[in-house]
Amino acid sequence: MMGCEVRAQSFNASSNKFEDAKSSQPHTSAARVAEYLNRNYDIVARFVPELLHCKRMAALLAVTHWLLEDHIGSKELALQHCVPQFSVPKDFPEENVPALCAVHEKGLQEETSFKKLDKELHDLMSQFQATKKEKQAHLENLQSSAERQKSIVENAHKSVDQYSSASVKSYNAEVEKYNALIEAQRVAADSHNTFVTSMQKTLQAATQKRNAAAVDCNSVRTTCIFVGGVDLQVGGKVEVKPVKGKADSLQKQ
C-alpha cells in the first residue's frame, strides 16, 4: 500500500537551516491531491511512471530489509543471489530522480523575518489596545466619582451652618475630596494621553519596519514547480519531462 503526504519546507532562523516537516494545513490544494493519491495510488500509477517506480522500489527495499534482518545469515549471499541486478527496474537513467512534483522556493529567510515582525506588530497592537482600555476605564471611574462628589458638595453647601465650626469643617472636607478627585482625574488624563502618543510613535516605527520587510520578501520570494522527472545532474539544466499516457478524465482530475 502506497500513500502520499504534503511536506512544507520552512526556514528555521535559530538553526539557520531549512527544515522539511509535514504540513498541518488540511484544506489546501496539495492536501486534496495527497488525499486523492492515497485513495487512487495504483490507478494513477498506471499512467504516471514516477509513481509506479516508487512503488517498485518500496517493495524491493521492504523485501531486502526483511531478508537481511531476519531470514538470511550471510549478507554477501543475499547481495549476490537474492536480489539479482536484472530485477531492479530501469525506468529512469541513473542521473535522474523520479518525482511527481518538485518545488524550489526562494526567499524563505526573508519570509520568516517578515512573519516575525508581523507577529511582533500584532502583539504590540494588542498590548496597546488592552492598556489603553484599562487607562480609559480608570479615567471614566474617576470622572464618575468626581461627579458624585460634586453633588455631595452642592448638597452640603445648601445645609452648611456658617456659624458652626463643625459644619464648616465638614463642608471643607467634602470640598477637599472633590478637589483630590479632580487632580487624580487630571493626572490620569495626562498619563493616558502620554501613553497614547508614545505608543503611536512605537507602532508607526514597527509598522514601517514590518512593511520594509514585506517589500524585501516580495522582491525575492519565488516558487518554481516542476512536474515529472526532474534532472538533478550537477551543472545540468532542469528539464520538465512530459508524463506518457492518455489524458483521460482521471488524469485531468
CSV table of C-alpha atoms in Angstrom, one decimal:
chain,number,residue,atom,x,y,z
A,1,MET,CA,0.0,0.0,0.0
A,2,MET,CA,1.4,3.3,-1.1
A,3,GLY,CA,0.4,6.7,0.3
A,4,CYS,CA,1.2,10.4,-0.1
A,5,GLU,CA,1.5,13.3,2.3
A,6,VAL,CA,2.2,17.0,2.0
A,7,ARG,CA,5.6,18.3,3.1
A,8,ALA,CA,6.3,22.0,3.7
A,9,GLN,CA,9.8,23.4,3.7
A,10,SER,CA,10.4,26.3,6.2
A,11,PHE,CA,13.4,28.3,7.3
A,12,ASN,CA,14.5,27.9,11.0
A,13,ALA,CA,16.1,31.2,12.0
A,14,SER,CA,17.5,29.8,15.2
A,15,SER,CA,19.4,27.0,13.5
A,16,ASN,CA,19.9,28.9,10.2
A,17,LYS,CA,18.8,25.8,8.2
A,18,PHE,CA,15.9,24.7,6.0
A,19,GLU,CA,13.6,22.1,7.6
A,20,ASP,CA,11.2,19.7,6.0
A,21,ALA,CA,8.1,18.9,8.0
A,22,LYS,CA,4.7,17.5,7.5
A,23,SER,CA,2.2,20.2,6.5
A,24,SER,CA,-0.6,20.9,9.0
A,25,GLN,CA,-3.0,22.6,6.6
A,26,PRO,CA,-5.7,20.2,5.7
A,27,HIS,CA,-7.7,22.3,3.1
A,28,THR,CA,-5.0,23.3,0.6
A,29,SER,CA,-5.0,22.0,-3.0
A,30,ALA,CA,-1.8,20.0,-2.2
A,31,ALA,CA,-3.6,18.3,0.7
A,32,ARG,CA,-6.5,17.4,-1.6
A,33,VAL,CA,-4.2,15.9,-4.1
A,34,ALA,CA,-2.4,13.9,-1.4
A,35,GLU,CA,-5.7,12.6,-0.2
A,36,TYR,CA,-6.7,11.7,-3.7
A,37,LEU,CA,-3.5,9.8,-4.3
A,38,ASN,CA,-4.0,7.9,-1.0
A,39,ARG,CA,-7.3,6.5,-2.4
A,40,ASN,CA,-6.2,6.0,-6.0
A,41,TYR,CA,-2.5,5.4,-6.0
A,42,ASP,CA,-2.5,2.2,-8.1
A,43,ILE,CA,-4.9,3.7,-10.6
A,44,VAL,CA,-2.9,6.9,-11.1
A,45,ALA,CA,0.4,4.9,-11.2
A,46,ARG,CA,-0.8,3.2,-14.4
A,47,PHE,CA,-0.1,6.4,-16.4
A,48,VAL,CA,2.4,8.1,-14.1
A,49,PRO,CA,5.6,6.1,-14.3
A,50,GLU,CA,7.2,8.0,-11.4
A,51,LEU,CA,4.6,6.6,-9.0
A,52,LEU,CA,4.9,3.1,-10.4
A,53,HIS,CA,8.7,3.3,-10.0
A,54,CYS,CA,8.3,4.5,-6.3
A,55,LYS,CA,6.1,1.5,-5.6
A,56,ARG,CA,8.5,-0.9,-7.2
A,57,MET,CA,11.5,0.5,-5.2
A,58,ALA,CA,9.5,0.5,-2.0
A,59,ALA,CA,8.6,-3.2,-2.5
A,60,LEU,CA,12.3,-4.1,-3.3
A,61,LEU,CA,13.6,-2.2,-0.2
A,62,ALA,CA,11.0,-3.9,2.0
A,63,VAL,CA,11.8,-7.4,0.8
A,64,THR,CA,15.6,-6.7,1.0
A,65,HIS,CA,15.4,-5.4,4.6
A,66,TRP,CA,13.2,-8.4,5.6
A,67,LEU,CA,15.7,-10.8,4.1
A,68,LEU,CA,18.8,-9.1,5.6
A,69,GLU,CA,17.4,-8.6,9.1
A,70,ASP,CA,15.5,-11.9,9.7
A,71,HIS,CA,16.0,-14.6,7.2
A,72,ILE,CA,19.4,-14.6,5.6
A,73,GLY,CA,22.5,-15.4,7.6
A,74,SER,CA,25.0,-14.2,5.1
A,75,LYS,CA,24.7,-10.6,3.7
A,76,GLU,CA,27.1,-11.4,1.0
A,77,LEU,CA,24.9,-14.3,-0.1
A,78,ALA,CA,21.9,-12.0,-0.1
A,79,LEU,CA,23.6,-9.3,-2.1
A,80,GLN,CA,24.9,-11.8,-4.7
A,81,HIS,CA,21.9,-14.1,-5.2
A,82,CYS,CA,18.7,-12.9,-3.5
A,83,VAL,CA,18.4,-9.5,-5.3
A,84,PRO,CA,19.7,-10.1,-8.8
A,85,GLN,CA,20.7,-6.9,-10.7
A,86,PHE,CA,18.3,-7.5,-13.5
A,87,SER,CA,15.3,-7.4,-11.1
A,88,VAL,CA,15.9,-3.7,-10.4
A,89,PRO,CA,13.7,-1.7,-12.8
A,90,LYS,CA,15.5,0.8,-15.1
A,91,ASP,CA,12.6,3.2,-15.6
A,92,PHE,CA,14.9,6.2,-15.4
A,93,PRO,CA,18.6,6.9,-16.0
A,94,GLU,CA,20.9,6.8,-13.0
A,95,GLU,CA,21.4,10.6,-13.0
A,96,ASN,CA,17.6,11.2,-12.7
A,97,VAL,CA,15.4,11.0,-9.7
A,98,PRO,CA,11.7,10.2,-10.1
A,99,ALA,CA,9.4,13.0,-8.8
A,100,LEU,CA,5.8,13.8,-9.4
A,101,CYS,CA,6.3,17.4,-8.2
A,102,ALA,CA,9.4,19.2,-7.1
A,103,VAL,CA,9.1,22.6,-5.5
A,104,HIS,CA,12.1,25.0,-5.3
A,105,GLU,CA,11.5,28.1,-3.2
A,106,LYS,CA,13.5,31.3,-2.7
A,107,GLY,CA,13.1,34.0,-0.1
A,108,LEU,CA,12.1,31.7,2.8
A,109,GLN,CA,14.5,33.5,5.2
A,110,GLU,CA,13.0,36.9,4.2
A,111,GLU,CA,9.5,35.5,4.7
A,112,THR,CA,10.4,34.2,8.2
A,113,SER,CA,11.8,37.7,9.1
A,114,PHE,CA,8.6,39.3,7.8
A,115,LYS,CA,6.3,36.9,9.7
A,116,LYS,CA,8.3,37.6,12.9
A,117,LEU,CA,7.9,41.4,12.5
A,118,ASP,CA,4.3,41.0,11.6
A,119,LYS,CA,3.6,39.0,14.8
A,120,GLU,CA,5.5,41.5,16.9
A,121,LEU,CA,3.4,44.3,15.4
A,122,HIS,CA,0.2,42.4,16.1
A,123,ASP,CA,1.3,41.6,19.7
A,124,LEU,CA,2.2,45.3,20.2
A,125,MET,CA,-1.1,46.4,18.9
A,126,SER,CA,-3.0,44.0,21.2
A,127,GLN,CA,-0.9,45.2,24.2
A,128,PHE,CA,-1.6,48.9,23.2
A,129,GLN,CA,-5.4,48.2,23.0
A,130,ALA,CA,-5.5,46.4,26.3
A,131,THR,CA,-3.5,49.0,28.2
A,132,LYS,CA,-5.5,51.9,26.6
A,133,LYS,CA,-8.8,50.2,27.6
A,134,GLU,CA,-7.5,49.8,31.2
A,135,LYS,CA,-6.5,53.5,31.4
A,136,GLN,CA,-9.8,54.7,29.8
A,137,ALA,CA,-11.8,52.6,32.4
A,138,HIS,CA,-9.7,54.1,35.2
A,139,LEU,CA,-10.3,57.7,33.9
A,140,GLU,CA,-14.0,57.1,33.5
A,141,ASN,CA,-14.2,55.7,37.0
A,142,LEU,CA,-12.6,58.9,38.3
A,143,GLN,CA,-14.9,61.1,36.3
A,144,SER,CA,-18.0,59.3,37.8
A,145,SER,CA,-16.5,59.6,41.3
A,146,ALA,CA,-15.9,63.3,40.8
A,147,GLU,CA,-19.5,63.9,39.6
A,148,ARG,CA,-20.9,62.1,42.6
A,149,GLN,CA,-18.6,64.1,44.9
A,150,LYS,CA,-19.7,67.3,43.2
A,151,SER,CA,-23.3,66.5,44.1
A,152,ILE,CA,-22.4,65.8,47.7
A,153,VAL,CA,-20.5,69.2,47.9
A,154,GLU,CA,-23.5,71.1,46.4
A,155,ASN,CA,-25.9,69.5,48.9
A,156,ALA,CA,-23.5,70.2,51.8
A,157,HIS,CA,-23.3,73.8,50.7
A,158,LYS,CA,-27.0,74.2,50.9
A,159,SER,CA,-27.1,72.9,54.5
A,160,VAL,CA,-23.8,74.3,55.9
A,161,ASP,CA,-24.1,76.4,59.0
A,162,GLN,CA,-21.6,79.3,58.7
A,163,TYR,CA,-21.7,79.9,62.4
A,164,SER,CA,-20.8,76.3,63.3
A,165,SER,CA,-17.2,75.4,63.0
A,166,ALA,CA,-18.0,71.7,62.9
A,167,SER,CA,-20.4,72.2,60.0
A,168,VAL,CA,-17.9,74.4,58.1
A,169,LYS,CA,-15.1,71.8,58.7
A,170,SER,CA,-17.3,69.0,57.4
A,171,TYR,CA,-18.1,71.0,54.3
A,172,ASN,CA,-14.5,71.9,53.6
A,173,ALA,CA,-13.6,68.1,53.9
A,174,GLU,CA,-16.1,67.3,51.2
A,175,VAL,CA,-14.6,70.0,49.0
A,176,GLU,CA,-11.1,68.7,49.6
A,177,LYS,CA,-12.3,65.2,48.5
A,178,TYR,CA,-13.7,66.7,45.3
A,179,ASN,CA,-10.5,68.6,44.6
A,180,ALA,CA,-8.5,65.5,45.1
A,181,LEU,CA,-10.6,63.6,42.7
A,182,ILE,CA,-10.3,66.4,40.1
A,183,GLU,CA,-6.5,66.3,40.5
A,184,ALA,CA,-6.4,62.5,40.2
A,185,GLN,CA,-8.6,62.8,37.0
A,186,ARG,CA,-6.1,65.3,35.6
A,187,VAL,CA,-3.1,63.1,36.3
A,188,ALA,CA,-4.9,60.1,34.8
A,189,ALA,CA,-5.8,62.0,31.7
A,190,ASP,CA,-2.2,63.2,31.2
A,191,SER,CA,-0.9,59.6,31.7
A,192,HIS,CA,-3.5,58.3,29.2
A,193,ASN,CA,-2.5,61.0,26.6
A,194,THR,CA,1.2,60.5,27.1
A,195,PHE,CA,0.8,56.7,26.7
A,196,VAL,CA,-1.2,57.0,23.5
A,197,THR,CA,1.2,59.5,22.0
A,198,SER,CA,4.2,57.3,22.8
A,199,MET,CA,2.6,54.1,21.6
A,200,GLN,CA,1.5,55.7,18.4
A,201,LYS,CA,5.2,56.5,17.6
A,202,THR,CA,6.2,53.0,18.6
A,203,LEU,CA,3.5,51.4,16.4
A,204,GLN,CA,4.4,53.7,13.5
A,205,ALA,CA,8.1,52.6,13.7
A,206,ALA,CA,7.1,48.9,14.0
A,207,THR,CA,4.7,49.3,11.0
A,208,GLN,CA,7.4,50.9,8.9
A,209,LYS,CA,9.9,48.1,9.8
A,210,ARG,CA,7.3,45.4,9.0
A,211,ASN,CA,6.4,47.0,5.7
A,212,ALA,CA,10.0,47.2,4.7
A,213,ALA,CA,10.4,43.5,5.5
A,214,ALA,CA,7.4,42.8,3.3
A,215,VAL,CA,8.9,44.7,0.4
A,216,ASP,CA,12.2,42.7,0.8
A,217,CYS,CA,10.2,39.4,1.0
A,218,ASN,CA,8.1,40.2,-2.1
A,219,SER,CA,11.2,41.2,-4.1
A,220,VAL,CA,12.8,37.8,-3.7
A,221,ARG,CA,10.0,35.3,-2.8
A,222,THR,CA,9.5,32.9,-5.7
A,223,THR,CA,8.2,29.4,-6.1
A,224,CYS,CA,9.2,27.2,-9.0
A,225,ILE,CA,7.3,23.9,-9.5
A,226,PHE,CA,8.5,21.2,-11.9
A,227,VAL,CA,6.2,18.2,-12.7
A,228,GLY,CA,7.5,14.9,-14.0
A,229,GLY,CA,11.1,13.6,-13.9
A,230,VAL,CA,13.5,16.1,-12.6
A,231,ASP,CA,17.1,16.1,-13.9
A,232,LEU,CA,19.4,16.5,-10.9
A,233,GLN,CA,22.8,16.3,-12.7
A,234,VAL,CA,25.4,18.6,-11.3
A,235,GLY,CA,25.7,21.6,-13.6
A,236,GLY,CA,22.8,20.3,-15.8
A,237,LYS,CA,19.7,22.1,-16.7
A,238,VAL,CA,16.4,21.3,-15.0
A,239,GLU,CA,14.1,19.8,-17.6
A,240,VAL,CA,10.4,19.1,-17.4
A,241,LYS,CA,9.7,15.6,-18.9
A,242,PRO,CA,6.1,15.0,-20.0
A,243,VAL,CA,4.3,12.1,-18.5
A,244,LYS,CA,3.4,9.5,-21.0
A,245,GLY,CA,-0.2,8.3,-21.1
A,246,LYS,CA,-3.6,9.2,-22.5
A,247,ALA,CA,-5.1,12.3,-20.9
A,248,ASP,CA,-8.4,10.7,-19.8
A,249,SER,CA,-10.8,12.2,-17.2
A,250,LEU,CA,-8.9,10.6,-14.3
A,251,GLN,CA,-5.6,12.1,-15.3
A,252,LYS,CA,-7.1,15.5,-15.8
A,253,GLN,CA,-8.6,15.4,-12.3
